[in-house]
Amino acid sequence: MEQYYGICRVAVAPLRSEPSDRAEIASQLLFGDHVEIISKTEKWWQVRNAYDGYEGWMDFKQLTEVSLDEYTSNHNCKYLAPAEIVNIITDTEGSKYYLSPGSNLPSFNNGYCSIGNEKYKVLFNPKVVSGTEPTDIINTALFFQNVAYLWGGKNLFGMDCSGFAQIVFKLHGIQLNRDAWQQAEQGEIVDFLPEVKPGDVAFFDNENGRIIHVGIMLNATDIIHASGKVRIDPMDNQGIYNAELGRYSHKLRIVKRLT
């Protein structure tokens, strides 16, 4: 069977659980994200995100179909939109695209990136993906402080807890899976809270023992996470304490080190 591939051509595209505009937004694709096209209907394409393997349905008009060579060469983009408020690219007609941090810049060269036959002028300094110090990860996490919580979100105007963690680490060359329970399977266990270092990742479960939440440790006693908004809260061996609610909001399960 012939295989098809695509690249997201809009700033942010919903990845839905079913082929319908009314379906749940399970995740999002950012500009330049590469996908494998699993199946097609008249309006909807079922895709698999090359970065994290997440599957869902997209309006096909939000993708540009590309060859296997272009898909492969940009599978892991080296250049990304950095953690800045304004990341603008323009197409050949001068139309502007405002990219969220973590967006890919496929085939970036000499100030331009390209998708298929379309070239885009990049009006900012791209971030070159590379490993960095934990303090740099924390600074990136703090950039997103007060971004609203949005189920399935991965962009500057709405993020869920695992989307927040994934984008922060993506900007530093560390690849995380999409959902919190998948991310909890990565990294090495930190046995005790006093041993926590900035940039460690904490996971939280529900009454059934299922991992449902994730956040990034600022230090051994404070965490930044997406809950209502990207916020900083104190944490101890029980979990996250929300002073506004006057109670613990999330029960600690495990802490992992990814760097």
PDB file of C-alpha atoms in Angstrom:
ATOM      1  CA  MET A   1       0.000   0.000   0.000  1.00  0.00           C
ATOM      2  CA  GLU A   2       1.294   3.430  -0.949  1.00  0.00           C
ATOM      3  CA  GLN A   3       2.232   5.600   2.017  1.00  0.00           C
ATOM      4  CA  TYR A   4       1.583   9.353   2.279  1.00  0.00           C
ATOM      5  CA  TYR A   5       3.166  12.096   4.372  1.00  0.00           C
ATOM      6  CA  GLY A   6       2.383  15.690   5.276  1.00  0.00           C
ATOM      7  CA  ILE A   7       3.538  18.812   7.110  1.00  0.00           C
ATOM      8  CA  CYS A   8       1.356  21.199   9.091  1.00  0.00           C
ATOM      9  CA  ARG A   9       1.041  24.447   7.116  1.00  0.00           C
ATOM     10  CA  VAL A  10      -0.811  26.608   9.666  1.00  0.00           C
ATOM     11  CA  ALA A  11       0.392  28.086  12.957  1.00  0.00           C
ATOM     12  CA  VAL A  12      -1.701  25.738  15.113  1.00  0.00           C
ATOM     13  CA  ALA A  13      -3.965  22.894  13.986  1.00  0.00           C
ATOM     14  CA  PRO A  14      -6.296  20.778  16.145  1.00  0.00           C
ATOM     15  CA  LEU A  15      -5.686  17.052  16.177  1.00  0.00           C
ATOM     16  CA  ARG A  16      -9.114  15.567  16.867  1.00  0.00           C
ATOM     17  CA  SER A  17     -10.163  12.207  18.268  1.00  0.00           C
ATOM     18  CA  GLU A  18     -12.727  11.689  15.482  1.00  0.00           C
ATOM     19  CA  PRO A  19     -13.200  13.071  11.937  1.00  0.00           C
ATOM     20  CA  SER A  20     -15.570  15.853  12.989  1.00  0.00           C
ATOM     21  CA  ASP A  21     -15.324  19.557  13.866  1.00  0.00           C
ATOM     22  CA  ARG A  22     -17.277  18.708  17.021  1.00  0.00           C
ATOM     23  CA  ALA A  23     -14.872  16.001  18.149  1.00  0.00           C
ATOM     24  CA  GLU A  24     -12.564  16.381  21.149  1.00  0.00           C
ATOM     25  CA  ILE A  25      -9.232  18.111  20.495  1.00  0.00           C
ATOM     26  CA  ALA A  26      -6.857  15.415  21.709  1.00  0.00           C
ATOM     27  CA  SER A  27      -3.706  17.351  20.812  1.00  0.00           C
ATOM     28  CA  GLN A  28      -2.414  19.989  18.429  1.00  0.00           C
ATOM     29  CA  LEU A  29       0.097  20.263  15.630  1.00  0.00           C
ATOM     30  CA  LEU A  30       2.290  23.332  15.329  1.00  0.00           C
ATOM     31  CA  PHE A  31       3.635  24.798  12.106  1.00  0.00           C
ATOM     32  CA  GLY A  32       6.128  22.449  10.493  1.00  0.00           C
ATOM     33  CA  ASP A  33       5.123  19.337  12.417  1.00  0.00           C
ATOM     34  CA  HIS A  34       5.532  16.257  10.234  1.00  0.00           C
ATOM     35  CA  VAL A  35       2.949  13.515  10.010  1.00  0.00           C
ATOM     36  CA  GLU A  36       2.405  10.140   8.445  1.00  0.00           C
ATOM     37  CA  ILE A  37      -1.000  10.037   6.754  1.00  0.00           C
ATOM     38  CA  ILE A  38      -2.798   6.872   7.837  1.00  0.00           C
ATOM     39  CA  SER A  39      -6.088   7.253   5.963  1.00  0.00           C
ATOM     40  CA  LYS A  40      -8.126   9.835   4.053  1.00  0.00           C
ATOM     41  CA  THR A  41     -11.779  10.821   3.755  1.00  0.00           C
ATOM     42  CA  GLU A  42     -13.249  13.654   1.709  1.00  0.00           C
ATOM     43  CA  LYS A  43     -12.408  16.284   4.353  1.00  0.00           C
ATOM     44  CA  TRP A  44     -10.445  14.522   7.070  1.00  0.00           C
ATOM     45  CA  TRP A  45      -7.040  12.857   7.146  1.00  0.00           C
ATOM     46  CA  GLN A  46      -6.057  10.498   9.937  1.00  0.00           C
ATOM     47  CA  VAL A  47      -2.424  11.202  10.813  1.00  0.00           C
ATOM     48  CA  ARG A  48       0.386  10.101  13.096  1.00  0.00           C
ATOM     49  CA  ASN A  49       2.673  12.826  14.465  1.00  0.00           C
ATOM     50  CA  ALA A  50       6.280  11.991  13.605  1.00  0.00           C
ATOM     51  CA  TYR A  51       7.559  13.648  16.790  1.00  0.00           C
ATOM     52  CA  ASP A  52       5.628  11.683  19.392  1.00  0.00           C
ATOM     53  CA  GLY A  53       3.610   9.050  17.506  1.00  0.00           C
ATOM     54  CA  TYR A  54       0.286  10.630  18.555  1.00  0.00           C
ATOM     55  CA  GLU A  55      -2.618   9.884  16.225  1.00  0.00           C
ATOM     56  CA  GLY A  56      -5.713  11.879  15.375  1.00  0.00           C
ATOM     57  CA  TRP A  57      -7.790  13.463  12.628  1.00  0.00           C
ATOM     58  CA  MET A  58      -7.085  16.736  10.794  1.00  0.00           C
ATOM     59  CA  ASP A  59      -8.828  18.885   8.228  1.00  0.00           C
ATOM     60  CA  PHE A  60      -6.677  18.086   5.196  1.00  0.00           C
ATOM     61  CA  LYS A  61      -6.493  21.784   4.216  1.00  0.00           C
ATOM     62  CA  GLN A  62      -4.225  22.373   7.215  1.00  0.00           C
ATOM     63  CA  LEU A  63      -1.578  20.040   5.762  1.00  0.00           C
ATOM     64  CA  THR A  64       0.690  20.071   2.749  1.00  0.00           C
ATOM     65  CA  GLU A  65       1.342  16.616   1.356  1.00  0.00           C
ATOM     66  CA  VAL A  66       5.063  15.948   0.887  1.00  0.00           C
ATOM     67  CA  SER A  67       7.336  13.239  -0.446  1.00  0.00           C
ATOM     68  CA  LEU A  68       8.987  10.588   1.683  1.00  0.00           C
ATOM     69  CA  ASP A  69      12.342  12.335   1.143  1.00  0.00           C
ATOM     70  CA  GLU A  70      11.040  15.649   2.514  1.00  0.00           C
ATOM     71  CA  TYR A  71       9.305  13.903   5.397  1.00  0.00           C
ATOM     72  CA  THR A  72      12.469  11.981   6.303  1.00  0.00           C
ATOM     73  CA  SER A  73      14.863  14.911   5.963  1.00  0.00           C
ATOM     74  CA  ASN A  74      12.774  17.018   8.340  1.00  0.00           C
ATOM     75  CA  HIS A  75      11.677  14.275  10.722  1.00  0.00           C
ATOM     76  CA  ASN A  76      13.533  15.949  13.571  1.00  0.00           C
ATOM     77  CA  CYS A  77      13.870  19.633  12.726  1.00  0.00           C
ATOM     78  CA  LYS A  78      17.052  21.293  13.925  1.00  0.00           C
ATOM     79  CA  TYR A  79      15.559  24.789  13.971  1.00  0.00           C
ATOM     80  CA  LEU A  80      12.570  25.863  16.071  1.00  0.00           C
ATOM     81  CA  ALA A  81      10.632  29.004  16.940  1.00  0.00           C
ATOM     82  CA  PRO A  82      12.144  30.088  20.283  1.00  0.00           C
ATOM     83  CA  ALA A  83      10.412  30.959  23.549  1.00  0.00           C
ATOM     84  CA  GLU A  84       9.499  34.485  22.487  1.00  0.00           C
ATOM     85  CA  ILE A  85       6.225  36.372  22.154  1.00  0.00           C
ATOM     86  CA  VAL A  86       6.572  37.242  18.456  1.00  0.00           C
ATOM     87  CA  ASN A  87       7.824  34.634  15.983  1.00  0.00           C
ATOM     88  CA  ILE A  88       6.749  35.753  12.512  1.00  0.00           C
ATOM     89  CA  ILE A  89       7.210  34.162   9.109  1.00  0.00           C
ATOM     90  CA  THR A  90       5.782  35.392   5.807  1.00  0.00           C
ATOM     91  CA  ASP A  91       4.815  33.472   2.689  1.00  0.00           C
ATOM     92  CA  THR A  92       5.591  34.539  -0.885  1.00  0.00           C
ATOM     93  CA  GLU A  93       2.513  36.790  -0.940  1.00  0.00           C
ATOM     94  CA  GLY A  94       3.545  38.554   2.243  1.00  0.00           C
ATOM     95  CA  SER A  95       0.927  36.974   4.507  1.00  0.00           C
ATOM     96  CA  LYS A  96       2.095  36.663   8.110  1.00  0.00           C
ATOM     97  CA  TYR A  97       2.110  33.563  10.291  1.00  0.00           C
ATOM     98  CA  TYR A  98       2.576  34.018  14.036  1.00  0.00           C
ATOM     99  CA  LEU A  99       4.273  30.883  15.313  1.00  0.00           C
ATOM    100  CA  SER A 100       4.099  29.530  18.827  1.00  0.00           C
ATOM    101  CA  PRO A 101       7.365  28.493  20.515  1.00  0.00           C
ATOM    102  CA  GLY A 102       8.392  24.971  19.554  1.00  0.00           C
ATOM    103  CA  SER A 103       7.106  25.252  15.990  1.00  0.00           C
ATOM    104  CA  ASN A 104       9.383  23.596  13.442  1.00  0.00           C
ATOM    105  CA  LEU A 105      11.158  25.397  10.607  1.00  0.00           C
ATOM    106  CA  PRO A 106      11.459  22.714   7.900  1.00  0.00           C
ATOM    107  CA  SER A 107      14.459  22.936   5.559  1.00  0.00           C
ATOM    108  CA  PHE A 108      15.613  26.197   7.142  1.00  0.00           C
ATOM    109  CA  ASN A 109      18.433  27.854   5.210  1.00  0.00           C
ATOM    110  CA  ASN A 110      19.586  31.448   4.753  1.00  0.00           C
ATOM    111  CA  GLY A 111      16.591  32.965   6.488  1.00  0.00           C
ATOM    112  CA  TYR A 112      13.929  30.830   4.790  1.00  0.00           C
ATOM    113  CA  CYS A 113      12.104  27.609   5.558  1.00  0.00           C
ATOM    114  CA  SER A 114       9.979  25.628   3.113  1.00  0.00           C
ATOM    115  CA  ILE A 115       7.080  23.191   2.964  1.00  0.00           C
ATOM    116  CA  GLY A 116       6.642  21.528  -0.391  1.00  0.00           C
ATOM    117  CA  ASN A 117       6.941  24.258  -3.029  1.00  0.00           C
ATOM    118  CA  GLU A 118       6.113  27.087  -0.613  1.00  0.00           C
ATOM    119  CA  LYS A 119       8.920  29.173   0.877  1.00  0.00           C
ATOM    120  CA  TYR A 120       8.571  31.261   4.023  1.00  0.00           C
ATOM    121  CA  LYS A 121      10.771  34.126   5.128  1.00  0.00           C
ATOM    122  CA  VAL A 122      11.710  33.789   8.805  1.00  0.00           C
ATOM    123  CA  LEU A 123      11.679  37.173  10.558  1.00  0.00           C
ATOM    124  CA  PHE A 124      13.268  36.038  13.828  1.00  0.00           C
ATOM    125  CA  ASN A 125      16.367  34.220  15.009  1.00  0.00           C
ATOM    126  CA  PRO A 126      15.564  30.491  15.142  1.00  0.00           C
ATOM    127  CA  LYS A 127      16.503  28.402  18.130  1.00  0.00           C
ATOM    128  CA  VAL A 128      19.010  25.686  17.342  1.00  0.00           C
ATOM    129  CA  VAL A 129      17.996  22.530  19.208  1.00  0.00           C
ATOM    130  CA  SER A 130      20.694  21.328  21.608  1.00  0.00           C
ATOM    131  CA  GLY A 131      21.011  20.005  25.122  1.00  0.00           C
ATOM    132  CA  THR A 132      21.133  22.664  27.847  1.00  0.00           C
ATOM    133  CA  GLU A 133      21.504  23.106  31.574  1.00  0.00           C
ATOM    134  CA  PRO A 134      18.514  22.527  33.912  1.00  0.00           C
ATOM    135  CA  THR A 135      18.426  26.246  34.745  1.00  0.00           C
ATOM    136  CA  ASP A 136      17.803  26.990  31.060  1.00  0.00           C
ATOM    137  CA  ILE A 137      14.888  24.549  31.073  1.00  0.00           C
ATOM    138  CA  ILE A 138      13.449  26.365  34.088  1.00  0.00           C
ATOM    139  CA  ASN A 139      13.765  29.744  32.365  1.00  0.00           C
ATOM    140  CA  THR A 140      11.847  28.367  29.374  1.00  0.00           C
ATOM    141  CA  ALA A 141       9.161  26.918  31.645  1.00  0.00           C
ATOM    142  CA  LEU A 142       8.768  30.294  33.370  1.00  0.00           C
ATOM    143  CA  PHE A 143       8.248  31.951  29.978  1.00  0.00           C
ATOM    144  CA  PHE A 144       4.917  30.119  29.720  1.00  0.00           C
ATOM    145  CA  GLN A 145       3.720  31.184  33.175  1.00  0.00           C
ATOM    146  CA  ASN A 146       0.032  32.247  33.156  1.00  0.00           C
ATOM    147  CA  VAL A 147      -0.749  30.631  29.792  1.00  0.00           C
ATOM    148  CA  ALA A 148      -4.331  29.360  30.079  1.00  0.00           C
ATOM    149  CA  TYR A 149      -5.026  25.652  30.530  1.00  0.00           C
ATOM    150  CA  LEU A 150      -6.490  24.067  27.400  1.00  0.00           C
ATOM    151  CA  TRP A 151      -7.181  20.350  27.031  1.00  0.00           C
ATOM    152  CA  GLY A 152      -5.039  19.123  24.130  1.00  0.00           C
ATOM    153  CA  GLY A 153      -3.249  22.466  23.858  1.00  0.00           C
ATOM    154  CA  LYS A 154       0.430  22.950  23.009  1.00  0.00           C
ATOM    155  CA  ASN A 155       0.635  26.635  22.111  1.00  0.00           C
ATOM    156  CA  LEU A 156       1.212  30.015  23.705  1.00  0.00           C
ATOM    157  CA  PHE A 157      -2.517  30.691  24.136  1.00  0.00           C
ATOM    158  CA  GLY A 158      -3.494  27.359  25.685  1.00  0.00           C
ATOM    159  CA  MET A 159      -1.692  24.289  27.010  1.00  0.00           C
ATOM    160  CA  ASP A 160      -2.514  21.163  28.949  1.00  0.00           C
ATOM    161  CA  CYS A 161      -0.086  19.788  31.520  1.00  0.00           C
ATOM    162  CA  SER A 162       1.696  17.294  29.284  1.00  0.00           C
ATOM    163  CA  GLY A 163       1.694  19.649  26.284  1.00  0.00           C
ATOM    164  CA  PHE A 164       3.426  22.236  28.462  1.00  0.00           C
ATOM    165  CA  ALA A 165       6.090  19.763  29.543  1.00  0.00           C
ATOM    166  CA  GLN A 166       6.572  18.445  26.010  1.00  0.00           C
ATOM    167  CA  ILE A 167       7.086  21.887  24.454  1.00  0.00           C
ATOM    168  CA  VAL A 168       9.450  23.084  27.189  1.00  0.00           C
ATOM    169  CA  PHE A 169      11.710  20.073  26.759  1.00  0.00           C
ATOM    170  CA  LYS A 170      11.405  20.117  22.969  1.00  0.00           C
ATOM    171  CA  LEU A 171      12.934  23.587  22.990  1.00  0.00           C
ATOM    172  CA  HIS A 172      15.973  22.025  24.652  1.00  0.00           C
ATOM    173  CA  GLY A 173      16.352  19.006  22.419  1.00  0.00           C
ATOM    174  CA  ILE A 174      14.731  16.511  24.814  1.00  0.00           C
ATOM    175  CA  GLN A 175      11.922  14.507  23.263  1.00  0.00           C
ATOM    176  CA  LEU A 176       8.935  13.698  25.461  1.00  0.00           C
ATOM    177  CA  ASN A 177       5.901  11.619  24.607  1.00  0.00           C
ATOM    178  CA  ARG A 178       2.517  13.357  24.444  1.00  0.00           C
ATOM    179  CA  ASP A 179       0.444  12.219  27.420  1.00  0.00           C
ATOM    180  CA  ALA A 180       1.491  12.370  31.076  1.00  0.00           C
ATOM    181  CA  TRP A 181       1.242   8.595  31.574  1.00  0.00           C
ATOM    182  CA  GLN A 182       3.504   8.086  28.541  1.00  0.00           C
ATOM    183  CA  GLN A 183       6.007  10.669  29.780  1.00  0.00           C
ATOM    184  CA  ALA A 184       6.114   8.916  33.161  1.00  0.00           C
ATOM    185  CA  GLU A 185       7.729   5.926  31.441  1.00  0.00           C
ATOM    186  CA  GLN A 186      10.737   8.043  30.404  1.00  0.00           C
ATOM    187  CA  GLY A 187      13.779   9.107  32.430  1.00  0.00           C
ATOM    188  CA  GLU A 188      15.283   7.877  35.680  1.00  0.00           C
ATOM    189  CA  ILE A 189      13.553   7.763  39.078  1.00  0.00           C
ATOM    190  CA  VAL A 190      14.460  10.336  41.730  1.00  0.00           C
ATOM    191  CA  ASP A 191      13.942   8.472  45.001  1.00  0.00           C
ATOM    192  CA  PHE A 192      13.464  11.342  47.456  1.00  0.00           C
ATOM    193  CA  LEU A 193      12.251  14.942  47.174  1.00  0.00           C
ATOM    194  CA  PRO A 194      15.397  16.399  48.826  1.00  0.00           C
ATOM    195  CA  GLU A 195      17.328  14.907  45.885  1.00  0.00           C
ATOM    196  CA  VAL A 196      15.222  16.768  43.316  1.00  0.00           C
ATOM    197  CA  LYS A 197      17.063  19.113  40.950  1.00  0.00           C
ATOM    198  CA  PRO A 198      15.613  21.962  38.866  1.00  0.00           C
ATOM    199  CA  GLY A 199      14.140  20.529  35.686  1.00  0.00           C
ATOM    200  CA  ASP A 200      13.116  17.182  37.167  1.00  0.00           C
ATOM    201  CA  VAL A 201       9.592  16.121  36.219  1.00  0.00           C
ATOM    202  CA  ALA A 202       6.924  15.103  38.741  1.00  0.00           C
ATOM    203  CA  PHE A 203       3.919  12.916  37.958  1.00  0.00           C
ATOM    204  CA  PHE A 204       0.631  12.614  39.804  1.00  0.00           C
ATOM    205  CA  ASP A 205      -2.060   9.932  39.815  1.00  0.00           C
ATOM    206  CA  ASN A 206      -5.769   9.576  40.560  1.00  0.00           C
ATOM    207  CA  GLU A 207      -7.585   7.273  42.964  1.00  0.00           C
ATOM    208  CA  ASN A 208      -7.219   4.429  40.448  1.00  0.00           C
ATOM    209  CA  GLY A 209      -3.448   4.819  40.274  1.00  0.00           C
ATOM    210  CA  ARG A 210      -3.461   6.257  36.737  1.00  0.00           C
ATOM    211  CA  ILE A 211      -0.994   9.041  35.939  1.00  0.00           C
ATOM    212  CA  ILE A 212      -3.105  12.091  35.080  1.00  0.00           C
ATOM    213  CA  HIS A 213      -0.856  15.109  35.663  1.00  0.00           C
ATOM    214  CA  VAL A 214       2.720  16.290  35.193  1.00  0.00           C
ATOM    215  CA  GLY A 215       4.779  19.331  36.148  1.00  0.00           C
ATOM    216  CA  ILE A 216       8.357  20.596  36.127  1.00  0.00           C
ATOM    217  CA  MET A 217      10.189  21.028  39.420  1.00  0.00           C
ATOM    218  CA  LEU A 218      11.729  24.440  40.057  1.00  0.00           C
ATOM    219  CA  ASN A 219      13.460  23.049  43.140  1.00  0.00           C
ATOM    220  CA  ALA A 220      12.706  20.448  45.812  1.00  0.00           C
ATOM    221  CA  THR A 221       9.670  22.353  47.115  1.00  0.00           C
ATOM    222  CA  ASP A 222       8.108  24.227  44.166  1.00  0.00           C
ATOM    223  CA  ILE A 223       6.628  23.094  40.858  1.00  0.00           C
ATOM    224  CA  ILE A 224       5.432  24.822  37.684  1.00  0.00           C
ATOM    225  CA  HIS A 225       2.532  23.081  35.970  1.00  0.00           C
ATOM    226  CA  ALA A 226      -0.600  23.694  33.892  1.00  0.00           C
ATOM    227  CA  SER A 227      -3.699  23.587  36.083  1.00  0.00           C
ATOM    228  CA  GLY A 228      -6.224  26.295  35.230  1.00  0.00           C
ATOM    229  CA  LYS A 229      -3.191  28.129  33.939  1.00  0.00           C
ATOM    230  CA  VAL A 230       0.555  27.552  33.971  1.00  0.00           C
ATOM    231  CA  ARG A 231       1.286  28.318  37.608  1.00  0.00           C
ATOM    232  CA  ILE A 232       3.780  27.816  40.420  1.00  0.00           C
ATOM    233  CA  ASP A 233       2.675  25.940  43.539  1.00  0.00           C
ATOM    234  CA  PRO A 234       4.412  24.423  46.571  1.00  0.00           C
ATOM    235  CA  MET A 235       4.859  20.653  46.675  1.00  0.00           C
ATOM    236  CA  ASP A 236       5.762  18.049  49.278  1.00  0.00           C
ATOM    237  CA  ASN A 237       5.632  14.270  49.597  1.00  0.00           C
ATOM    238  CA  GLN A 238       1.835  14.332  49.456  1.00  0.00           C
ATOM    239  CA  GLY A 239       1.641  16.343  46.255  1.00  0.00           C
ATOM    240  CA  ILE A 240       0.809  19.840  45.033  1.00  0.00           C
ATOM    241  CA  TYR A 241      -0.778  22.223  47.501  1.00  0.00           C
ATOM    242  CA  ASN A 242      -3.045  24.879  46.006  1.00  0.00           C
ATOM    243  CA  ALA A 243      -3.245  27.812  48.405  1.00  0.00           C
ATOM    244  CA  GLU A 244      -6.193  29.340  46.537  1.00  0.00           C
ATOM    245  CA  LEU A 245      -8.207  26.165  47.098  1.00  0.00           C
ATOM    246  CA  GLY A 246      -6.784  25.541  50.560  1.00  0.00           C
ATOM    247  CA  ARG A 247      -6.082  21.897  49.792  1.00  0.00           C
ATOM    248  CA  TYR A 248      -3.892  19.464  47.878  1.00  0.00           C
ATOM    249  CA  SER A 249      -4.905  19.430  44.220  1.00  0.00           C
ATOM    250  CA  HIS A 250      -2.713  16.586  42.910  1.00  0.00           C
ATOM    251  CA  LYS A 251      -1.318  13.454  44.614  1.00  0.00           C
ATOM    252  CA  LEU A 252       2.370  12.767  43.977  1.00  0.00           C
ATOM    253  CA  ARG A 253       3.240   9.453  42.371  1.00  0.00           C
ATOM    254  CA  ILE A 254       6.818   9.700  41.120  1.00  0.00           C
ATOM    255  CA  VAL A 255       9.600  12.103  40.130  1.00  0.00           C
ATOM    256  CA  LYS A 256      11.785  11.479  37.080  1.00  0.00           C
ATOM    257  CA  ARG A 257      15.022  13.011  35.784  1.00  0.00           C
ATOM    258  CA  LEU A 258      15.244  13.450  32.014  1.00  0.00           C
ATOM    259  CA  THR A 259      18.546  15.313  31.642  1.00  0.00           C
TER     260      THR A 259
END
